[in-house]
Every structure is written in structure tokens, then in C-alpha cells.
PDB file of C-alpha atoms and ligand atoms in Angstrom:
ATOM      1  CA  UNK A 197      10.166 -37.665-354.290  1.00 97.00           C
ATOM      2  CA  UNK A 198       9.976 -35.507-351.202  1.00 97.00           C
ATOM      3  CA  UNK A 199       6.921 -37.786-349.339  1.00 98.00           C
ATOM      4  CA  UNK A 200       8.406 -40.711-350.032  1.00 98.00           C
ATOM      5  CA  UNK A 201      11.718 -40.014-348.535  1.00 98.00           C
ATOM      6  CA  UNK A 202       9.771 -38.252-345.184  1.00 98.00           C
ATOM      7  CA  UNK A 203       8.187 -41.744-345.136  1.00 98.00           C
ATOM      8  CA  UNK A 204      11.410 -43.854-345.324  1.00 98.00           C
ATOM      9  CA  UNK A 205      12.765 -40.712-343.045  1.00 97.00           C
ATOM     10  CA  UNK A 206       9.849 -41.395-340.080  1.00 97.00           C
ATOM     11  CA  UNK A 207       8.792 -45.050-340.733  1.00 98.00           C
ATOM     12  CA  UNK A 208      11.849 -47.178-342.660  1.00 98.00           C
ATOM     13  CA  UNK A 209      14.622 -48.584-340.205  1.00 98.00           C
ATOM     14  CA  UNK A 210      18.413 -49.930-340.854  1.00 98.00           C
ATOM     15  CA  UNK A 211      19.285 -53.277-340.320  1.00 96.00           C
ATOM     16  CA  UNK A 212      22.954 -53.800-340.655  1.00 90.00           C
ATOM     17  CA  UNK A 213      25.231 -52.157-343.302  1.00 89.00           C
ATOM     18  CA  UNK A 214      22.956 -52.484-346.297  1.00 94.00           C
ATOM     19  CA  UNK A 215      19.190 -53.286-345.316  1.00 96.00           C
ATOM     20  CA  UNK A 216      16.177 -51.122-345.335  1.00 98.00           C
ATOM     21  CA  UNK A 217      13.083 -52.276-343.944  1.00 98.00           C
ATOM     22  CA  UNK A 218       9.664 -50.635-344.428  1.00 98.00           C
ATOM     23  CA  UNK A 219       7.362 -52.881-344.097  1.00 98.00           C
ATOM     24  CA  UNK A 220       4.774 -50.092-342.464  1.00 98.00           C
ATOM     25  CA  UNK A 221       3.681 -49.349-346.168  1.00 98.00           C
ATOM     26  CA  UNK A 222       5.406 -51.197-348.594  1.00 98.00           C
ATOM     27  CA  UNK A 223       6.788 -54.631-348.088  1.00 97.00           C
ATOM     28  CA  UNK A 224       3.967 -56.216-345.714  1.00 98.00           C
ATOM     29  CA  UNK A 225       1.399 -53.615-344.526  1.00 98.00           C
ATOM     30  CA  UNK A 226       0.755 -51.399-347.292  1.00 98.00           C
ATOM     31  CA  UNK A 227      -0.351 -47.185-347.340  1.00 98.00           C
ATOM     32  CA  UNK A 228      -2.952 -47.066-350.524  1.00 98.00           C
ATOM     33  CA  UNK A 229      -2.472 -43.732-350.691  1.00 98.00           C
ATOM     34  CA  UNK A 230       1.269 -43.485-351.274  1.00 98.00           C
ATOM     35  CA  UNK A 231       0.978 -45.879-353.561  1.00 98.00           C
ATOM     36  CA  UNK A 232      -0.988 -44.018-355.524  1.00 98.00           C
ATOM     37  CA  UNK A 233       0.976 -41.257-355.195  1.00 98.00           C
ATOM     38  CA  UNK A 234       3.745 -42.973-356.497  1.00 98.00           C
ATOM     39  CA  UNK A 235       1.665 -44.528-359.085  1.00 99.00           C
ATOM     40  CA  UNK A 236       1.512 -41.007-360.213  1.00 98.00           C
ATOM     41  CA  UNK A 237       4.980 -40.323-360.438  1.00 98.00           C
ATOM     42  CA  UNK A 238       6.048 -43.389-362.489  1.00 99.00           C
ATOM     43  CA  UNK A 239       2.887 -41.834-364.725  1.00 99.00           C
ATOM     44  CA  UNK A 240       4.498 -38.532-365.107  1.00 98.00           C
ATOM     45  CA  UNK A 241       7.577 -39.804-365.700  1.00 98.00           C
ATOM     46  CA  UNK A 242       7.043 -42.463-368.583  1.00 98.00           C
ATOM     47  CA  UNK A 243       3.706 -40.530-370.049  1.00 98.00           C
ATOM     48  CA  UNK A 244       5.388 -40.284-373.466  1.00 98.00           C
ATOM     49  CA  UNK A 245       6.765 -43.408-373.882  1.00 98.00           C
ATOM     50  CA  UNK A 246       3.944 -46.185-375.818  1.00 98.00           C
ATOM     51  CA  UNK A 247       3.765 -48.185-373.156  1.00 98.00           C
ATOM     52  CA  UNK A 248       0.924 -51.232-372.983  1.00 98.00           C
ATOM     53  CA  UNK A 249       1.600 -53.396-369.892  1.00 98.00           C
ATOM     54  CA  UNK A 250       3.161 -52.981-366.574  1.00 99.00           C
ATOM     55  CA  UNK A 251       5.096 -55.819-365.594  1.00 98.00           C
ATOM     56  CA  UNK A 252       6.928 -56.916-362.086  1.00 98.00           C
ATOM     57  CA  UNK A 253       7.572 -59.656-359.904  1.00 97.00           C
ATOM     58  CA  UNK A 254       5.659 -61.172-357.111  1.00 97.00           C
ATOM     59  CA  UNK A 255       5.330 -60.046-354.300  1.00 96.00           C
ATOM     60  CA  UNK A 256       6.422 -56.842-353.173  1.00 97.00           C
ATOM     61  CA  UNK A 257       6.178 -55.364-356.531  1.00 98.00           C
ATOM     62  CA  UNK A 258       2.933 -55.840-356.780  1.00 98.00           C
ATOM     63  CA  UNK A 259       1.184 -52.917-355.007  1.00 98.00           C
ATOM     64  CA  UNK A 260       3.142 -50.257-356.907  1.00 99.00           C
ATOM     65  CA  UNK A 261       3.188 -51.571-359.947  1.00 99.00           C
ATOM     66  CA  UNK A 262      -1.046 -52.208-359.711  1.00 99.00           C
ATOM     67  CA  UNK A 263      -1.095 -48.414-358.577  1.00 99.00           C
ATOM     68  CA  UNK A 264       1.223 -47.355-361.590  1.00 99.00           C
ATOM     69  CA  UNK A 265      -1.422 -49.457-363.985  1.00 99.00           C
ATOM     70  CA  UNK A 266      -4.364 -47.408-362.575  1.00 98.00           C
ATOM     71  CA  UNK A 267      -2.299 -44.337-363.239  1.00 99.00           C
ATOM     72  CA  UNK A 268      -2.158 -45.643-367.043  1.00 99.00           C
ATOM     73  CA  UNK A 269      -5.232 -47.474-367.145  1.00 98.00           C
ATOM     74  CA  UNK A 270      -2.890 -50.748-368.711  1.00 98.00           C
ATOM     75  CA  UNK A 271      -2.633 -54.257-367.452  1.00 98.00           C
ATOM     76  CA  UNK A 272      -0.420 -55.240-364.513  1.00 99.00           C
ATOM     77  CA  UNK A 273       1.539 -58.792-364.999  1.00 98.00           C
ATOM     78  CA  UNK A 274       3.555 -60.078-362.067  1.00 98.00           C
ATOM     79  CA  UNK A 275       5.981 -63.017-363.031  1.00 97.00           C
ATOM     80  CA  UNK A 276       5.172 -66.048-360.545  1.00 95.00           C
ATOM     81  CA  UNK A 277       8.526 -67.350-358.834  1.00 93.00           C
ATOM     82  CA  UNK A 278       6.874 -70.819-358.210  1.00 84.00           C
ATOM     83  CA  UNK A 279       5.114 -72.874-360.793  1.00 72.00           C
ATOM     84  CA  UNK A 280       1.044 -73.915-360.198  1.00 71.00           C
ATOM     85  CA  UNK A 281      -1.338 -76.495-361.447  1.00 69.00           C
ATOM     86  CA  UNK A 282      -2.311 -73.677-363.452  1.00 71.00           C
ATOM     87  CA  UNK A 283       1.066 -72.093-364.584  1.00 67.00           C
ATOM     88  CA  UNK A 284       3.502 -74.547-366.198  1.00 71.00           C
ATOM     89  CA  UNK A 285       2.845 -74.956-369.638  1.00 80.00           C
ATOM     90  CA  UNK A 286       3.744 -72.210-372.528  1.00 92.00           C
ATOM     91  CA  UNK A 287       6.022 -69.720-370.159  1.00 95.00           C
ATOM     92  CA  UNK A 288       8.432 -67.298-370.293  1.00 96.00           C
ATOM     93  CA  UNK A 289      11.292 -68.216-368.024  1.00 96.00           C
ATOM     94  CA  UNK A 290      14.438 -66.807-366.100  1.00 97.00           C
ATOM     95  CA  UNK A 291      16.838 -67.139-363.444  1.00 95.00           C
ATOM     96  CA  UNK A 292      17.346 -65.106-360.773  1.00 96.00           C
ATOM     97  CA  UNK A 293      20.299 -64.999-358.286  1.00 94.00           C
ATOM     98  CA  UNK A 294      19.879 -63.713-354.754  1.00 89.00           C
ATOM     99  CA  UNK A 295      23.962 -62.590-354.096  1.00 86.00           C
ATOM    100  CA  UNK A 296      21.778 -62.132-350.290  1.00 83.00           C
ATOM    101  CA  UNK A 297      20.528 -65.670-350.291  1.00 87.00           C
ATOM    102  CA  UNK A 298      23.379 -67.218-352.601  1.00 92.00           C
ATOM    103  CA  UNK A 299      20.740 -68.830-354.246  1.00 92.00           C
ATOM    104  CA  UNK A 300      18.712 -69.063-357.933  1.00 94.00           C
ATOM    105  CA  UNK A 301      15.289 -68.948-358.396  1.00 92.00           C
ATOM    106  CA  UNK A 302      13.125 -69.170-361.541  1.00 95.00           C
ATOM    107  CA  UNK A 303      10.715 -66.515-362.502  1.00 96.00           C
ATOM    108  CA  UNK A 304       7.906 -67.221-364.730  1.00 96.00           C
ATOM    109  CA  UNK A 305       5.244 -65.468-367.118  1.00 96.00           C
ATOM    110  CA  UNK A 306       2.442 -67.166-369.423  1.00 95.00           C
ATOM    111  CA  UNK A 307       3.268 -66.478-373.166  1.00 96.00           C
ATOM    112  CA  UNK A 308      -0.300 -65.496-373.350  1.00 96.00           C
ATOM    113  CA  UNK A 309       0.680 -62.022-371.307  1.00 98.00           C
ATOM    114  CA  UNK A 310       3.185 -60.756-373.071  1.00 98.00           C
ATOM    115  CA  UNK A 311       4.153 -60.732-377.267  1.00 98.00           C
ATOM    116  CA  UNK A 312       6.027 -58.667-379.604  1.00 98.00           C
ATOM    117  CA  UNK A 313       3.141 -55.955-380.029  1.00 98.00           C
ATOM    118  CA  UNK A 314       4.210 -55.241-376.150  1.00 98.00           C
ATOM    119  CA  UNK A 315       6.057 -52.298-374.952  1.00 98.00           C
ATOM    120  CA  UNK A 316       6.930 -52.253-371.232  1.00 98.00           C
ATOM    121  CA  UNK A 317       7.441 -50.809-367.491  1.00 99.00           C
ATOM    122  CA  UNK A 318       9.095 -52.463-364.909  1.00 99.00           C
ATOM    123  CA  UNK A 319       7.826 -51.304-361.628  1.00 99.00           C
ATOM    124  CA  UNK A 320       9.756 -52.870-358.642  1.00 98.00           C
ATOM    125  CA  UNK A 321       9.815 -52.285-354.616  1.00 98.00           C
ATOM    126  CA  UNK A 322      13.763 -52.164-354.354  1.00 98.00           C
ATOM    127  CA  UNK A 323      16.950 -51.854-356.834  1.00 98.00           C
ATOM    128  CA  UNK A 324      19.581 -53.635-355.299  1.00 97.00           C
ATOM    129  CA  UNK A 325      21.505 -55.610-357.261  1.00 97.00           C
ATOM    130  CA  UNK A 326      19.440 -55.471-360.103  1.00 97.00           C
ATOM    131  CA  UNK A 327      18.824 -59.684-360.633  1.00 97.00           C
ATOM    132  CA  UNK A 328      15.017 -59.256-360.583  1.00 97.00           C
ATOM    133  CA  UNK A 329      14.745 -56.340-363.115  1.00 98.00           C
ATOM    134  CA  UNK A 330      17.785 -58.396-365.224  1.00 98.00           C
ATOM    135  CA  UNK A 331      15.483 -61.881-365.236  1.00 98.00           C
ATOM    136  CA  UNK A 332      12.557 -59.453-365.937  1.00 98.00           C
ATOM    137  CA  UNK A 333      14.518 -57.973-369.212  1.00 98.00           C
ATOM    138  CA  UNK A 334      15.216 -61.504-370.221  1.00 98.00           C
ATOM    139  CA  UNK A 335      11.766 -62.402-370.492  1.00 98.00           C
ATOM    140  CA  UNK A 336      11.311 -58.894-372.606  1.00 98.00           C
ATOM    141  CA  UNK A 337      13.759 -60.239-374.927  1.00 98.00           C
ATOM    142  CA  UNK A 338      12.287 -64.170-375.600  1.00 98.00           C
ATOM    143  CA  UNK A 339       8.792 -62.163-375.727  1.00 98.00           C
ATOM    144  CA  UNK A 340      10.331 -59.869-378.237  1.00 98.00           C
ATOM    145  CA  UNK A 341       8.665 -56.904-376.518  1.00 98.00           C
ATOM    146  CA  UNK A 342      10.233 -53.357-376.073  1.00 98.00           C
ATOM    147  CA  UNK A 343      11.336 -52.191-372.985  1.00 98.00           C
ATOM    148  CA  UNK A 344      10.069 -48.777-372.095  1.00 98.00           C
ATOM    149  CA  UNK A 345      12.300 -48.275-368.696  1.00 98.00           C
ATOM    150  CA  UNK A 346      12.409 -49.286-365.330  1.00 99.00           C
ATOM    151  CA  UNK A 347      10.358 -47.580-362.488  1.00 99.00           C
ATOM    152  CA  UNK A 348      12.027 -48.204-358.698  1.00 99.00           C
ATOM    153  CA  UNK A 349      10.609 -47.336-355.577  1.00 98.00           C
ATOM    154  CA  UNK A 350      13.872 -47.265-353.590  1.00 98.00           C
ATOM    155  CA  UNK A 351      17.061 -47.323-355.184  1.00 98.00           C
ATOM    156  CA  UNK A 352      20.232 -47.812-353.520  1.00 98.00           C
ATOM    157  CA  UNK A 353      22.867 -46.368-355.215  1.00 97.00           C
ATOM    158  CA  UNK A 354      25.907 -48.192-353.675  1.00 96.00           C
ATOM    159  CA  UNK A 355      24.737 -51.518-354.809  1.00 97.00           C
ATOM    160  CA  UNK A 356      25.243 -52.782-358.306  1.00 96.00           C
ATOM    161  CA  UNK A 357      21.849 -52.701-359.924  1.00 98.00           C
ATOM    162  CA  UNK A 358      21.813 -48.851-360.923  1.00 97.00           C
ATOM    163  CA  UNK A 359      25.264 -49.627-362.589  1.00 97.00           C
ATOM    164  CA  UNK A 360      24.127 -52.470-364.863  1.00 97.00           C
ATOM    165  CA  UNK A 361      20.813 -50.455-366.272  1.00 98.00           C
ATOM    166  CA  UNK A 362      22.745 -47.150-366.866  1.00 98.00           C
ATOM    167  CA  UNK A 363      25.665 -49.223-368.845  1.00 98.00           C
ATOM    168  CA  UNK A 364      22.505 -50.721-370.860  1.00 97.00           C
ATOM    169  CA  UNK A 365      21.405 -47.283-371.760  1.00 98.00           C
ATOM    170  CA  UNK A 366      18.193 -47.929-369.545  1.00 98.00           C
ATOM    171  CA  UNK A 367      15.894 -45.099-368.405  1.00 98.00           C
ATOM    172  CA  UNK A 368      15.538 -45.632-364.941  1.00 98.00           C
ATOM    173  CA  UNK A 369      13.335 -43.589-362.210  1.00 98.00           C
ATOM    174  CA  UNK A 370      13.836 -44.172-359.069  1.00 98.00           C
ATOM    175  CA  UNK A 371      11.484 -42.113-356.656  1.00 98.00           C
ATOM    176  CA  UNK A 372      14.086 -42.731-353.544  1.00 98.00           C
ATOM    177  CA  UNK A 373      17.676 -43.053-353.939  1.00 98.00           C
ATOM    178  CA  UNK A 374      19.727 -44.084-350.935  1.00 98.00           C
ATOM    179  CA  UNK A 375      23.644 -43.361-351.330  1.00 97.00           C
ATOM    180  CA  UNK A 376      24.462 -44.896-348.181  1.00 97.00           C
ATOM    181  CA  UNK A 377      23.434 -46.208-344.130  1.00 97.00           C
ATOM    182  CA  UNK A 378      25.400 -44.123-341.653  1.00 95.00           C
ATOM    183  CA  UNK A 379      24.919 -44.485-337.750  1.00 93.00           C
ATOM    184  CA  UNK A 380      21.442 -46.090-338.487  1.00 93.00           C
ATOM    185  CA  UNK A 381      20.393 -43.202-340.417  1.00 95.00           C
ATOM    186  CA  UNK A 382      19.297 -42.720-344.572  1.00 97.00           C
ATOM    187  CA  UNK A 383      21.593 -40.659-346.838  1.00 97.00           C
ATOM    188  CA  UNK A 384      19.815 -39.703-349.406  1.00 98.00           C
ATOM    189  CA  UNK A 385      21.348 -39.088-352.816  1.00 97.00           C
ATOM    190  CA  UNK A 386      21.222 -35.552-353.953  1.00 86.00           C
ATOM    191  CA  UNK A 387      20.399 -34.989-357.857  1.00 72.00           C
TER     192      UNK A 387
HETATM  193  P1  G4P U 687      20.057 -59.605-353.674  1.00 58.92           P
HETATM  194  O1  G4P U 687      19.469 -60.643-352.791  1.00 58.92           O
HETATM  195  O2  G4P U 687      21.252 -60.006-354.361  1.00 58.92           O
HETATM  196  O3  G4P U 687      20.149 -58.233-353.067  1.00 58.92           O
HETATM  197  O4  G4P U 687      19.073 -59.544-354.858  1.00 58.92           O
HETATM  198  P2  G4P U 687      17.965 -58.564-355.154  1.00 58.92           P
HETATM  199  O5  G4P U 687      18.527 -57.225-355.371  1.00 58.92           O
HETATM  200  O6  G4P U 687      17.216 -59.171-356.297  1.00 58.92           O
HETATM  201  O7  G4P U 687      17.031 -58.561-353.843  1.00 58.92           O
HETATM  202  C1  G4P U 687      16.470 -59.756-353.287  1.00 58.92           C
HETATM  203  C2  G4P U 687      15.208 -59.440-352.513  1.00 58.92           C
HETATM  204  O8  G4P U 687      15.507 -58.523-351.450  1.00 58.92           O
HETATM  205  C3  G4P U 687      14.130 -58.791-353.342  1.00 58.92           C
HETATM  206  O9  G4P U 687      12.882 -59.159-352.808  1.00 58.92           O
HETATM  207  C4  G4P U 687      14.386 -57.307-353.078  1.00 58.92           C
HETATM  208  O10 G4P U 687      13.240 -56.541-353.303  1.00 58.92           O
HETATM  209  C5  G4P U 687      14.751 -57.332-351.617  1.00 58.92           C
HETATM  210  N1  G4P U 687      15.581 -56.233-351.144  1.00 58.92           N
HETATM  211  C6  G4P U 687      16.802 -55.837-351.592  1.00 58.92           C
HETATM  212  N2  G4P U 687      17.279 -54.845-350.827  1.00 58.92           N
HETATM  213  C7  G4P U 687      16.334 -54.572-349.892  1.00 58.92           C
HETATM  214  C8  G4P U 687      16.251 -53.655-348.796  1.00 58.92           C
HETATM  215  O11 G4P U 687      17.138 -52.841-348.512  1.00 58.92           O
HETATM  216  N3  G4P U 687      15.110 -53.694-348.056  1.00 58.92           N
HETATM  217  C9  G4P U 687      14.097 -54.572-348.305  1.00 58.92           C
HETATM  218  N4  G4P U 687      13.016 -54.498-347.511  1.00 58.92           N
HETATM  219  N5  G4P U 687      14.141 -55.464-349.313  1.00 58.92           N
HETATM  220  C10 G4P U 687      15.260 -55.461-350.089  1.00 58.92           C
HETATM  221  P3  G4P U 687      12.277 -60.587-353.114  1.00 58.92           P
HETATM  222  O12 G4P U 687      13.112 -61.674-352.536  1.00 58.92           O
HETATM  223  O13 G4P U 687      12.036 -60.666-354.572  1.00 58.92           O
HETATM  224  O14 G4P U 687      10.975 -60.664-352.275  1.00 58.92           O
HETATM  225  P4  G4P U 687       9.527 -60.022-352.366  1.00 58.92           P
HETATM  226  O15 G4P U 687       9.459 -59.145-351.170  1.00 58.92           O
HETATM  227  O16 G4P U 687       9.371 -59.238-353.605  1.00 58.92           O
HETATM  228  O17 G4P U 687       8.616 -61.167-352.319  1.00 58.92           O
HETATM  229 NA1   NA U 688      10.844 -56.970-355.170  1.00 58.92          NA
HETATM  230 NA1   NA U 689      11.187 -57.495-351.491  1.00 58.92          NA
END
């Protein structure tokens, strides 16, 4: 998606060998209007599929997933990664490794959000080594629910997430994909 990658182009900056940072409009303040846009493009993309419920994780997934709903008009769910007075009884559960933070956190969705009768999108900020959209498809499965795909904001390509969804026969779209940092700079992958 052409605006997207002028945004990551003018706005995102490399840290180190494998770390984009955009938090100008994604990932702490966020631009309404590209999300919307990209709302849109998860919409034209997974139009034909019977999809009832968008579903990501808290917290940068959020925004684009909420703009993908409005481009559907279907509810948004966000698994929880901590547990509340108010969530901790009759959930969905899964573990998530960070290989970043060497460490495993739970994710966590009421049963009342998602059943069998659900088919789903997974809209996340990043695709990096996949752990988040993994825990996500385990809660799919102990729901019962059908996965529709996976939509990704930015993708990149040399980490191991893409890998595992394509071996799993997953339709992914990812509106940026990233094949590599050089010299501070974004290559983008051409398809
Ligand atoms: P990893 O730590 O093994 O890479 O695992 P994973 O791919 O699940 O990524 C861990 C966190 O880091 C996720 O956010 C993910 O969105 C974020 N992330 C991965 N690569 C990048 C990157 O290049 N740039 C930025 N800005 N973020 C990246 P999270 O911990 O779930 O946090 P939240 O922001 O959603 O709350
Ligand atoms: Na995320
Ligand atoms: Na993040």
C-alpha cells in the first residue's frame, strides 16, 4: 500500500538491525485517517470471506483493527494480556513468547465473545515472529471458530512469522512488507 509505505518512508525510523519504530501514527500517537485508510484495505481484501468479528490483541492492535470493524460494520475483540476484577472467570487462554523479551505472557478472551458460529480476522500492528497471531489462532481453535485470515499492518519478511502462516495455508495481507534494514533505511519487498 503505496501511503502507507511513504508514511513508514517519511515518519518510521530504524533502531538497530531489526526494529521499526512509528510511533507518529501507529504505536503511541495515532493518524485517524490512515487508519481508516487501512481499514479499507483489510475491507477490500477479505470482502468475500463470511467474516463476523474482528479480533486482536491489546494494545497496538487496537486502532487498526477498530478501523477495519467500521470498514465491516462487525465487532472488534481485543484479547486482554492481564487479568481484571472483571476478566477472570470463563476465558479463552494462550501463551505467548516474546523471543525479544525471552519471556511468556498469557493472553485472554471472555467465552462470551467468541463461539463456534464465529468466523474471524486478525488485524495486528506488526508480524514479527508471529507469537501473537499464533496465541490468537489458539484461542480460534478452543472457541471452535473459523479463521478467515490474518490482516498485518507491517510485515517483516525476514523474521519468522510470515513463514509459519504461509506453511499453515493462511491468507495473509500485509499492507507493508519490509525485506530488510540497510544503512538505517526501509527495503521494501517488491510483489
Ligand atoms: P518478538 O518479541 O519475539 O518479536 O514477538 P512478537 O513478534 O510477538 O513482537 C513482540 C512485540 O513487539 C509486539 O508488541 C509487536 O507488535 C512488537 N514489534 C515487533 N516488531 C516490531 C517493530 O519492528 N517495531 C515495533 N514498533 N514493534 C514491533 P506487543 O508487545 O504485543 O505490544 P503492544 O504495542 O501491542 O502493546
Ligand atoms: Na501488536
Ligand atoms: Na506493538
Amino acid at each position: 500500500m503505496k501511503l502507507l509505505e511513504t508514511r513508514i518512508q517519511q515518519d518510521g525510523q530504524v533502531l538497530g538491525a531489526d526494529v521499526l519504530k512509528v510511533d507518529s501514527f501507529l504505536n503511541h500517537q495515532i493518524d485517524p485517517d490512515l487508519m481508516a485508510a487501512l481499514g479499507q484495505a483489510f475491507y477490500d481484501s477479505f470482502k468475500d470471506a463470511p467474516i463476523t468479528k474482528i479480533l486482536t490483541v491489546e494494545s497496538s492492535g487496537i486502532a487498526p483493527a477498530l478501523a477495519t470493524g467500521m470498514a465491516f460494520h462487525l465487532p472488534v475483540v481485543f484479547a486482554r494480556k492481564h487479568k481484571s476484577l472483571t476478566l477472570k472467570d470463563n476465558l479463552y487462554t494462550a501463551e505467548v513468547y516474546s523471543f525479544t523479551k525471552k519471556t511468556t505472557n498469557q493472553i485472554s478472551i471472555s467465552t462470551k465473545f467468541l463461539s463456534a458460529d464465529d468466523t474471524v480476522l486478525i488485524i495486528d500492528d506488526f508480524l514479527a515472529n508471529g507469537q501473537a497471531v499464533e496465541g490468537l489462532i489458539d484461542i480460534i481453535g478452543q472457541a471452535g471458530a473459523t479463521l478467515a485470515g490474518v490482516g498485518i499492518v507491517i510485515e517483516k519478511t525476514f523474521q519468522k512469522g510470515r513463514k509459519l502462516l504461509d506453511d499453515r495455508h493462511i491468507k495473509v495481507t500485509s499492507l507493508a512488507r519490509i525485506q530488510a534494514f540497510e544503512d538505517g533505511q526501509v527495503v521494501f519487498a517488491q510483489d
